[in-house]
Coordinates of C-alpha atoms in Angstrom, one line a residue:
M1389 CA 87.7 113.4 105.4
S1390 CA 91.1 111.9 104.9
V1391 CA 92.1 110.4 101.5
W1392 CA 95.1 108.4 100.4
S1393 CA 96.5 111.2 98.3
Q1394 CA 97.2 113.2 101.6
I1395 CA 100.2 110.9 102.3
L1396 CA 102.0 112.3 99.2
F1397 CA 103.3 115.8 98.4
Q1398 CA 100.9 118.6 97.6
E1399 CA 100.1 119.1 93.9
S1400 CA 103.1 120.9 92.4
A1401 CA 102.5 124.5 91.4
S1402 CA 106.1 125.3 90.3
P1403 CA 108.7 123.7 88.0
I1404 CA 111.1 123.2 91.0
M1405 CA 108.4 121.4 93.0
Q1406 CA 107.7 119.1 90.0
L1407 CA 111.4 118.2 89.8
L1408 CA 111.5 117.6 93.6
S1409 CA 108.5 115.3 93.3
L1410 CA 110.1 113.3 90.5
F1411 CA 113.4 113.1 92.4
H1412 CA 111.5 111.8 95.5
D1413 CA 109.9 109.0 93.4
Y1414 CA 113.2 108.2 91.8
T1415 CA 115.2 107.9 95.0
L1416 CA 112.3 106.0 96.6
S1417 CA 112.5 103.4 93.9
I1418 CA 116.3 103.0 94.5
I1419 CA 115.6 102.6 98.2
V1420 CA 113.0 99.9 97.6
F1421 CA 115.4 98.1 95.3
I1422 CA 118.2 98.2 97.9
V1423 CA 115.8 96.9 100.6
I1424 CA 114.7 94.0 98.5
F1425 CA 118.3 93.1 97.5
V1426 CA 119.6 93.2 101.1
M1427 CA 116.7 91.1 102.3
G1428 CA 117.3 88.6 99.6
V1429 CA 121.0 88.3 100.4
S1430 CA 120.2 88.1 104.1
L1431 CA 117.7 85.3 103.6
S1432 CA 120.3 83.4 101.4
M1433 CA 122.9 83.7 104.1
I1434 CA 120.5 82.5 106.7
S1435 CA 119.7 79.5 104.7
N1436 CA 123.5 78.8 104.1
R1437 CA 123.1 78.9 100.3
F1438 CA 124.8 82.2 99.8
I1439 CA 128.3 80.9 100.8
S1440 CA 128.1 77.8 98.6
D1441 CA 126.9 79.9 95.6
F1442 CA 129.6 82.6 96.0
P1443 CA 132.8 80.9 97.1
V1444 CA 134.9 83.8 95.8
V1445 CA 134.8 86.3 98.7
T1446 CA 136.9 88.9 96.8
M1447 CA 134.2 89.2 94.1
V1448 CA 131.6 89.9 96.8
E1449 CA 133.8 92.6 98.4
V1450 CA 134.2 94.3 95.0
V1451 CA 130.5 94.2 94.3
W1452 CA 129.5 95.7 97.7
T1453 CA 132.1 98.5 97.2
V1454 CA 131.4 99.4 93.6
V1455 CA 127.6 99.2 93.7
P1456 CA 127.1 101.8 96.5
I1457 CA 129.4 104.2 94.5
I1458 CA 127.2 103.8 91.4
I1459 CA 124.1 104.4 93.5
L1460 CA 125.6 107.5 95.0
F1461 CA 126.3 108.9 91.5
M1462 CA 122.7 108.1 90.5
V1463 CA 121.4 110.2 93.3
V1464 CA 124.0 113.0 93.3
V1465 CA 123.7 114.0 89.6
P1466 CA 119.9 114.8 89.6
S1467 CA 120.1 116.4 93.0
L1468 CA 122.9 118.8 91.8
Q1469 CA 120.8 119.7 88.8
I1470 CA 117.8 120.6 91.0
L1471 CA 120.1 122.7 93.2
Y1472 CA 121.4 124.5 90.1
F1473 CA 117.9 125.4 89.0
M1474 CA 117.1 126.7 92.5
E1475 CA 119.9 129.2 92.4
E1476 CA 119.6 132.9 91.7
N1477 CA 117.8 134.0 88.5
D1478 CA 116.7 137.2 86.9
S1479 CA 113.4 138.0 88.6
Y1480 CA 110.5 139.8 87.1
L1481 CA 109.1 140.9 90.4
T1482 CA 110.4 141.1 94.0
L1483 CA 108.1 140.4 97.0
K1484 CA 109.3 141.4 100.5
V1485 CA 107.8 139.3 103.3
T1486 CA 108.0 140.4 106.9
G1487 CA 106.8 138.1 109.7
H1488 CA 105.1 139.6 112.9
Q1489 CA 103.4 138.1 115.9
W1490 CA 101.1 136.9 114.4
Y1491 CA 100.5 138.1 110.9
W1492 CA 102.5 138.7 107.7
S1493 CA 103.3 142.0 106.0
Y1494 CA 104.0 142.2 102.3
E1495 CA 105.6 144.8 100.1
L1496 CA 105.7 144.9 96.3
A1497 CA 108.1 147.8 95.7
D1498 CA 108.0 147.4 91.9
V1499 CA 104.3 148.4 91.9
D1500 CA 104.4 150.5 95.1
L1501 CA 102.1 148.3 97.1
E1502 CA 102.2 147.4 100.7
F1503 CA 99.7 145.6 103.0
D1504 CA 99.2 143.3 106.0
S1505 CA 97.7 139.8 105.9
Y1506 CA 95.7 138.4 108.8
M1507 CA 93.9 135.1 109.2
L1508 CA 90.2 135.3 108.8
G1509 CA 88.3 134.9 112.1
S1510 CA 85.8 132.2 112.9
H1511 CA 82.9 134.7 112.1
Q1512 CA 84.1 135.2 108.5
L1513 CA 85.4 131.7 107.5
G1514 CA 86.7 131.4 104.0
E1515 CA 87.1 128.3 101.9
Y1516 CA 89.5 126.7 104.3
R1517 CA 89.4 127.2 108.1
L1518 CA 92.7 128.5 109.6
L1519 CA 94.2 129.0 106.1
D1520 CA 92.3 131.8 104.5
V1521 CA 93.4 135.4 105.0
D1522 CA 91.8 138.9 104.6
H1523 CA 94.4 140.0 102.0
R1524 CA 96.0 137.4 99.7
V1525 CA 99.3 137.9 98.0
V1526 CA 98.6 138.1 94.3
L1527 CA 101.4 137.3 91.9
P1528 CA 101.8 136.8 88.1
I1529 CA 102.1 133.3 86.7
N1530 CA 104.9 132.0 84.5
K1531 CA 107.3 134.7 85.7
E1532 CA 110.5 134.4 87.7
L1533 CA 109.7 135.8 91.2
R1534 CA 111.9 136.6 94.1
A1535 CA 110.9 136.8 97.7
L1536 CA 113.0 138.6 100.4
I1537 CA 112.0 137.3 103.8
T1538 CA 112.7 138.8 107.2
S1539 CA 111.0 139.3 110.6
G1540 CA 110.1 142.2 112.7
D1541 CA 110.2 140.4 116.1
V1542 CA 111.0 136.7 116.5
L1543 CA 111.8 133.8 114.2
H1544 CA 109.1 132.9 111.7
C1545 CA 109.1 130.7 108.6
W1546 CA 107.5 131.5 105.2
S1547 CA 106.5 128.1 103.9
L1548 CA 104.6 127.2 100.7
P1549 CA 105.1 123.4 100.1
S1550 CA 103.5 123.3 96.6
L1551 CA 105.9 126.0 95.5
S1552 CA 108.9 124.3 97.1
V1553 CA 109.4 127.5 99.2
K1554 CA 110.5 127.4 102.8
A1555 CA 112.7 130.1 104.3
D1556 CA 113.2 131.3 107.8
A1557 CA 112.2 134.9 108.6
V1558 CA 115.1 136.1 110.9
P1559 CA 115.1 139.6 112.6
G1560 CA 117.8 141.8 111.0
R1561 CA 118.4 139.4 108.1
L1562 CA 117.1 139.0 104.6
N1563 CA 116.7 135.5 103.2
Q1564 CA 116.1 135.1 99.5
V1565 CA 114.2 132.5 97.5
Y1566 CA 113.1 132.2 93.9
F1567 CA 110.0 130.5 92.5
N1568 CA 107.8 130.4 89.5
I1569 CA 104.0 129.8 89.6
L1570 CA 103.0 127.5 86.7
R1571 CA 99.3 128.2 86.4
S1572 CA 96.5 130.2 87.9
S1573 CA 96.0 128.7 91.3
L1574 CA 95.4 129.4 95.0
I1575 CA 98.2 128.2 97.2
Y1576 CA 98.1 127.9 101.0
G1577 CA 100.9 127.7 103.5
Q1578 CA 101.6 128.3 107.2
C1579 CA 104.4 129.6 109.4
S1580 CA 106.4 126.5 110.2
E1581 CA 108.6 128.0 113.0
I1582 CA 107.3 127.9 116.5
C1583 CA 107.0 131.7 117.0
G1584 CA 104.7 132.0 120.1
A1585 CA 101.2 131.3 121.4
N1586 CA 99.4 132.1 118.1
H1587 CA 102.0 130.4 115.9
S1588 CA 99.3 128.3 114.2
F1589 CA 97.2 131.4 113.3
M1590 CA 99.4 133.1 110.8
P1591 CA 98.7 131.4 107.5
I1592 CA 100.0 132.3 104.0
S1593 CA 97.7 132.6 101.0
V1594 CA 99.2 133.2 97.5
E1595 CA 97.0 133.6 94.4
G1596 CA 98.6 133.2 91.0
L1597 CA 96.9 135.1 88.2
S1598 CA 97.7 136.0 84.6
L1599 CA 99.8 139.1 84.1
G1600 CA 96.8 141.2 83.0
Q1601 CA 94.8 140.2 86.1
F1602 CA 97.8 140.9 88.3
L1603 CA 98.2 144.4 87.0
G1604 CA 94.5 145.0 87.5
W1605 CA 94.8 143.9 91.1
C1606 CA 97.7 146.2 91.6
N1607 CA 95.7 149.2 90.3
A1608 CA 92.8 148.5 92.6
D1609 CA 92.5 150.9 95.6
T1610 CA 92.8 148.1 98.2
P1611 CA 94.1 144.5 97.7
D1612 CA 91.2 142.2 98.1
V1613 CA 90.8 138.5 98.8

């Protein structure tokens, strides 16, 4: 069943996604103000009151030159701050992600762990159809994490909207992203690059656990859902 909250971003699960959500609301409020102002000016001009109220054309030209510059600074400063926070950090753990037609392979070299992740079939449906996988990626929360993303065949895209992560998996190339999971959570994503006939059947499932639970998962014989 559709709900109104589905028109908004997914619930933020990382500090960067929280900043991006706030930035979205902030810029949207600026856009709404601009639209209302321009509509008001347009209606005044149509009713011929604008010219009589503002006989000094020079002042009008100054205003419509200076105000956009101020608005640009209001948008640029917070966006540059977010870009700075998204840059390279000292990571606690590195996850290597490899896209295949049509599944994902994961490697945690720091804990000597490697496995494939396939979508659950219709006969073993999980919590969400077309999103659950047989082997989830388990990662520690409140730690700086790095993902190295590549592909073994064609273009794929490792996308987790609630973590503000979206990077192309390109054959012969490593793309690098950083993220931090805020709390224990189960995060879903999908390949967002059209990679072939079964493009929509290679979901991503990441589970954030406490450090102790993560180490226990790493010591298990086989990564489990």
